[in-house]
Amino acid sequence: MPPSSLQSARGVRDVLPAERATWELVEGAARRVARAFGYQEIETPIIEPLELVERGVGGDTDVVRKEIYLVHSRAEPDSRLVLRPEATAGVVRAYFQNRLDAGPQPQRLYTLGPMFRHDRPQAGRYRQFHQFDVEAFGSGAAALDAEVIEMAVGWLAELGLTGFVLELNSIGDDACRPAYLELLKAYYRPRKEQLDAECQRRLEVNPLRLLDCKAPRCQPFKAGAPRITDHLCPACGEAFAEVRRLLDAAGVEYRLNPYLVRGLDYYSRTVFEVSHEAVGGAQSSLGGGGRYDGLATALGYPNTPATGFAAGLERVVLALERQRLAPPAPSPAELAVLPDGEGLAVAAARVARIARGSVRVAVDYSGRSLRAKMRAAHRAGYPWVAIMDPAEASREVVQLRHMASGEQREVAWRDLPLALRTPGGPTPSRDASGGVRPAMPTGEARA
Ligand code: HAM
């Protein structure tokens, strides 16, 4: 325990340097995939008006009922701002507010950033988490639904993840869903007393969410419930068939799940979720999304079809770690400059500046002994060190030592970028047996 007992807020986490390599991999692949499909990056603020989230996500969702973080400043205690619980509503707002709707359509956008939901924290569920979010506006083509699904799956596959499952459903639209909801209510009403309290409430307020219930006592009734996919209008039925045709043609595997409904209220037609058992338990959903043609009008904007998805980066990182696909923690730099003696800071900084022409370089400015500096460099995992005493500094040379092999030779400062770039350079090449190929004449280390 550090000397102070000050700790982070509950349910949030620090991403430390050792884990950042995995995050960079995940974020880098997200950006690559998004750009490969013609999506452009957008950044929207973390604080948004409460009304946007209430009207966007839906007043009867868990997110709005229980999980919203309200934000106010001391100067404006009554301001109705929130920390965004998801990105979609904010991206819709930004699309209209900045007149992207007047540009060429569809507009394909993506964003990466933190979201906030006040829920009970557990592995894979945090109060601050990060999403990769993708939205396509201005086209009702079912092909775009298939496109965002292909992106989501392609991204996870590019990361090397296996064993994730894509589930797919259609929840109809305003033309066919109201009649289906009546059928659903008629089925559940005689069974109302046997449902848990939350589902009894849902039955009247938001009956579609009955299908999403995980409570054991509600499960026996699901199998007999009418299925939305048996009650789609011709237009929704055709759109759903088109999504499946495109996914089949793209070789994307999916499971049809007629009970899949999403936790946010804005969806129509296609909905999907990608889960991975390595993430485990109730938090196995890596990401999800679908079409939300009604959201723009619900927010008071012109009617605009749209589709998208979001994935939780913490969960994708967790899945990579559990599948042993996370890269090893990298060393802070490829080269450590170790001045051996007093008054060498200027020279050491200069050596580092020169070597940064080809590699990442850190300098040990401490006053400890060379032996201690070598030990610290070894612990930090620098593949190379450049040792320099005052006599060497005056001749503008260093002893360049390869840590794994112990090989060492004298190199002029000006030759360092080249020496570190040449074969056997900072990322030592490996021979067939996995050993480091000797790249330099052997020499004695002083330390
Ligand atoms: P969502 O299903 O609420 O959808 O969230 C998407 C993903 O964010 C989840 O699958 C999960 O991986 C991650 N996530 C959600 N809550 C947490 C949490 N408390 N801790 C860690 N990860 C979490 C949306 O947010 C929609 N906006 C997706 C969308 C975009 N639909 C259309 N466009």
PDB file of N, CA and C and ligand atoms in Angstrom, residues 86-88 117 124-127 129 131 133-135 262 264 266-267 285-290 292 307-312 314-315, ligand 1:
ATOM      1  N   GLU A  86     -22.750   6.126 -23.797  1.00  0.00           N
ATOM      2  CA  GLU A  86     -22.481   5.470 -25.081  1.00  0.00           C
ATOM      3  C   GLU A  86     -22.261   6.585 -26.087  1.00  0.00           C
ATOM      4  N   ALA A  87     -21.832   6.237 -27.293  1.00  0.00           N
ATOM      5  CA  ALA A  87     -21.422   7.277 -28.237  1.00  0.00           C
ATOM      6  C   ALA A  87     -22.498   7.630 -29.265  1.00  0.00           C
ATOM      7  N   THR A  88     -23.422   6.704 -29.528  1.00  0.00           N
ATOM      8  CA  THR A  88     -24.300   6.857 -30.690  1.00  0.00           C
ATOM      9  C   THR A  88     -25.102   8.163 -30.668  1.00  0.00           C
ATOM     10  N   ARG A 117     -20.878   4.364 -17.136  1.00  0.00           N
ATOM     11  CA  ARG A 117     -22.159   3.807 -16.669  1.00  0.00           C
ATOM     12  C   ARG A 117     -21.981   3.390 -15.220  1.00  0.00           C
ATOM     13  N   GLY A 124     -14.643  -7.204 -16.298  1.00  0.00           N
ATOM     14  CA  GLY A 124     -15.236  -6.910 -17.605  1.00  0.00           C
ATOM     15  C   GLY A 124     -16.336  -5.865 -17.544  1.00  0.00           C
ATOM     16  N   ARG A 125     -16.690  -5.420 -16.339  1.00  0.00           N
ATOM     17  CA  ARG A 125     -17.705  -4.350 -16.253  1.00  0.00           C
ATOM     18  C   ARG A 125     -17.170  -3.216 -15.388  1.00  0.00           C
ATOM     19  N   TYR A 126     -17.051  -2.068 -15.985  1.00  0.00           N
ATOM     20  CA  TYR A 126     -16.439  -0.927 -15.305  1.00  0.00           C
ATOM     21  C   TYR A 126     -17.369   0.272 -15.370  1.00  0.00           C
ATOM     22  N   ARG A 127     -17.095   1.241 -14.529  1.00  0.00           N
ATOM     23  CA  ARG A 127     -17.917   2.459 -14.554  1.00  0.00           C
ATOM     24  C   ARG A 127     -17.379   3.437 -15.580  1.00  0.00           C
ATOM     25  N   PHE A 129     -15.420   2.874 -19.118  1.00  0.00           N
ATOM     26  CA  PHE A 129     -14.888   1.873 -20.045  1.00  0.00           C
ATOM     27  C   PHE A 129     -14.735   2.554 -21.402  1.00  0.00           C
ATOM     28  N   GLN A 131     -15.005   2.429 -25.730  1.00  0.00           N
ATOM     29  CA  GLN A 131     -15.646   1.777 -26.876  1.00  0.00           C
ATOM     30  C   GLN A 131     -14.954   2.136 -28.181  1.00  0.00           C
ATOM     31  N   ASP A 133     -16.524   2.644 -31.653  1.00  0.00           N
ATOM     32  CA  ASP A 133     -17.906   2.856 -32.075  1.00  0.00           C
ATOM     33  C   ASP A 133     -17.920   3.259 -33.550  1.00  0.00           C
ATOM     34  N   VAL A 134     -18.800   2.654 -34.301  1.00  0.00           N
ATOM     35  CA  VAL A 134     -18.873   2.851 -35.744  1.00  0.00           C
ATOM     36  C   VAL A 134     -20.309   3.188 -36.122  1.00  0.00           C
ATOM     37  N   GLU A 135     -20.515   4.243 -36.897  1.00  0.00           N
ATOM     38  CA  GLU A 135     -21.880   4.617 -37.279  1.00  0.00           C
ATOM     39  C   GLU A 135     -21.908   4.981 -38.772  1.00  0.00           C
ATOM     40  N   ARG A 262     -31.806  -5.635 -27.836  1.00  0.00           N
ATOM     41  CA  ARG A 262     -30.670  -4.911 -27.275  1.00  0.00           C
ATOM     42  C   ARG A 262     -31.116  -4.109 -26.055  1.00  0.00           C
ATOM     43  N   LEU A 264     -30.611  -1.042 -25.408  1.00  0.00           N
ATOM     44  CA  LEU A 264     -30.913   0.364 -25.682  1.00  0.00           C
ATOM     45  C   LEU A 264     -32.131   0.400 -26.608  1.00  0.00           C
ATOM     46  N   TYR A 266     -33.214   2.346 -29.152  1.00  0.00           N
ATOM     47  CA  TYR A 266     -33.362   2.997 -30.458  1.00  0.00           C
ATOM     48  C   TYR A 266     -33.335   2.069 -31.669  1.00  0.00           C
ATOM     49  N   TYR A 267     -33.243   0.772 -31.471  1.00  0.00           N
ATOM     50  CA  TYR A 267     -33.038  -0.110 -32.627  1.00  0.00           C
ATOM     51  C   TYR A 267     -34.304  -0.422 -33.400  1.00  0.00           C
ATOM     52  N   SER A 285     -20.418 -10.168 -23.608  1.00  0.00           N
ATOM     53  CA  SER A 285     -20.660  -9.435 -24.843  1.00  0.00           C
ATOM     54  C   SER A 285     -19.482  -8.499 -25.152  1.00  0.00           C
ATOM     55  N   LEU A 286     -18.830  -8.776 -26.266  1.00  0.00           N
ATOM     56  CA  LEU A 286     -17.714  -7.919 -26.680  1.00  0.00           C
ATOM     57  C   LEU A 286     -18.228  -6.660 -27.344  1.00  0.00           C
ATOM     58  N   GLY A 287     -19.345  -6.810 -28.047  1.00  0.00           N
ATOM     59  CA  GLY A 287     -19.880  -5.653 -28.752  1.00  0.00           C
ATOM     60  C   GLY A 287     -21.223  -5.966 -29.350  1.00  0.00           C
ATOM     61  N   GLY A 288     -21.881  -4.928 -29.822  1.00  0.00           N
ATOM     62  CA  GLY A 288     -23.185  -5.143 -30.421  1.00  0.00           C
ATOM     63  C   GLY A 288     -23.654  -3.887 -31.105  1.00  0.00           C
ATOM     64  N   GLY A 289     -24.727  -4.037 -31.845  1.00  0.00           N
ATOM     65  CA  GLY A 289     -25.250  -2.867 -32.535  1.00  0.00           C
ATOM     66  C   GLY A 289     -26.439  -3.237 -33.384  1.00  0.00           C
ATOM     67  N   GLY A 290     -26.663  -2.432 -34.401  1.00  0.00           N
ATOM     68  CA  GLY A 290     -27.791  -2.679 -35.281  1.00  0.00           C
ATOM     69  C   GLY A 290     -28.252  -1.396 -35.928  1.00  0.00           C
ATOM     70  N   TYR A 292     -30.768   1.783 -36.530  1.00  0.00           N
ATOM     71  CA  TYR A 292     -31.565   2.663 -35.647  1.00  0.00           C
ATOM     72  C   TYR A 292     -32.167   3.799 -36.465  1.00  0.00           C
ATOM     73  N   THR A 307     -27.115   2.991 -39.079  1.00  0.00           N
ATOM     74  CA  THR A 307     -26.777   1.687 -38.518  1.00  0.00           C
ATOM     75  C   THR A 307     -25.380   1.763 -37.913  1.00  0.00           C
ATOM     76  N   GLY A 308     -25.055   0.868 -36.976  1.00  0.00           N
ATOM     77  CA  GLY A 308     -23.720   0.943 -36.379  1.00  0.00           C
ATOM     78  C   GLY A 308     -23.500  -0.127 -35.330  1.00  0.00           C
ATOM     79  N   PHE A 309     -22.337  -0.073 -34.709  1.00  0.00           N
ATOM     80  CA  PHE A 309     -22.052  -0.979 -33.588  1.00  0.00           C
ATOM     81  C   PHE A 309     -21.022  -0.336 -32.666  1.00  0.00           C
ATOM     82  N   ALA A 310     -20.923  -0.892 -31.476  1.00  0.00           N
ATOM     83  CA  ALA A 310     -19.843  -0.487 -30.572  1.00  0.00           C
ATOM     84  C   ALA A 310     -19.338  -1.720 -29.844  1.00  0.00           C
ATOM     85  N   ALA A 311     -18.033  -1.711 -29.554  1.00  0.00           N
ATOM     86  CA  ALA A 311     -17.437  -2.814 -28.804  1.00  0.00           C
ATOM     87  C   ALA A 311     -16.679  -2.250 -27.615  1.00  0.00           C
ATOM     88  N   GLY A 312     -16.639  -3.020 -26.549  1.00  0.00           N
ATOM     89  CA  GLY A 312     -15.935  -2.601 -25.341  1.00  0.00           C
ATOM     90  C   GLY A 312     -14.465  -3.002 -25.416  1.00  0.00           C
ATOM     91  N   GLU A 314     -12.054  -2.828 -23.135  1.00  0.00           N
ATOM     92  CA  GLU A 314     -11.554  -3.598 -21.986  1.00  0.00           C
ATOM     93  C   GLU A 314     -11.823  -5.091 -22.195  1.00  0.00           C
ATOM     94  N   ARG A 315     -13.013  -5.385 -22.726  1.00  0.00           N
ATOM     95  CA  ARG A 315     -13.381  -6.799 -22.890  1.00  0.00           C
ATOM     96  C   ARG A 315     -12.587  -7.449 -24.010  1.00  0.00           C
TER      97      ARG A 315
HETATM   98  P1  HAM B   1     -23.927  -1.546 -25.814  1.00  0.00           P
HETATM   99  O1  HAM B   1     -24.304  -2.965 -26.078  1.00  0.00           O
HETATM  100  O2  HAM B   1     -24.612  -0.860 -24.703  1.00  0.00           O
HETATM  101  O3  HAM B   1     -24.157  -0.757 -27.176  1.00  0.00           O
HETATM  102  O4  HAM B   1     -22.376  -1.451 -25.558  1.00  0.00           O
HETATM  103  C1  HAM B   1     -21.458  -1.990 -26.490  1.00  0.00           C
HETATM  104  C2  HAM B   1     -20.332  -2.702 -25.775  1.00  0.00           C
HETATM  105  O5  HAM B   1     -19.723  -1.828 -24.818  1.00  0.00           O
HETATM  106  C3  HAM B   1     -20.748  -3.909 -24.960  1.00  0.00           C
HETATM  107  O6  HAM B   1     -20.906  -5.040 -25.767  1.00  0.00           O
HETATM  108  C4  HAM B   1     -19.572  -4.050 -24.002  1.00  0.00           C
HETATM  109  O7  HAM B   1     -18.489  -4.729 -24.626  1.00  0.00           O
HETATM  110  C5  HAM B   1     -19.166  -2.619 -23.771  1.00  0.00           C
HETATM  111  N1  HAM B   1     -19.696  -2.181 -22.456  1.00  0.00           N
HETATM  112  C6  HAM B   1     -20.929  -1.726 -22.164  1.00  0.00           C
HETATM  113  N2  HAM B   1     -21.020  -1.445 -20.850  1.00  0.00           N
HETATM  114  C7  HAM B   1     -19.817  -1.729 -20.299  1.00  0.00           C
HETATM  115  C8  HAM B   1     -19.255  -1.648 -18.973  1.00  0.00           C
HETATM  116  N3  HAM B   1     -19.972  -1.186 -17.948  1.00  0.00           N
HETATM  117  N4  HAM B   1     -17.969  -2.047 -18.784  1.00  0.00           N
HETATM  118  C9  HAM B   1     -17.229  -2.501 -19.815  1.00  0.00           C
HETATM  119  N5  HAM B   1     -17.686  -2.592 -21.084  1.00  0.00           N
HETATM  120  C10 HAM B   1     -18.956  -2.213 -21.333  1.00  0.00           C
HETATM  121  C11 HAM B   1     -23.933   0.562 -27.330  1.00  0.00           C
HETATM  122  O8  HAM B   1     -23.324   1.249 -26.566  1.00  0.00           O
HETATM  123  C12 HAM B   1     -24.450   1.098 -28.646  1.00  0.00           C
HETATM  124  N6  HAM B   1     -24.186   2.548 -28.676  1.00  0.00           N
HETATM  125  C13 HAM B   1     -23.847   0.391 -29.818  1.00  0.00           C
HETATM  126  C14 HAM B   1     -24.274   0.936 -31.141  1.00  0.00           C
HETATM  127  C15 HAM B   1     -23.592   1.808 -31.932  1.00  0.00           C
HETATM  128  N7  HAM B   1     -25.408   0.666 -31.752  1.00  0.00           N
HETATM  129  C16 HAM B   1     -25.466   1.345 -32.899  1.00  0.00           C
HETATM  130  N8  HAM B   1     -24.371   2.033 -32.999  1.00  0.00           N
END
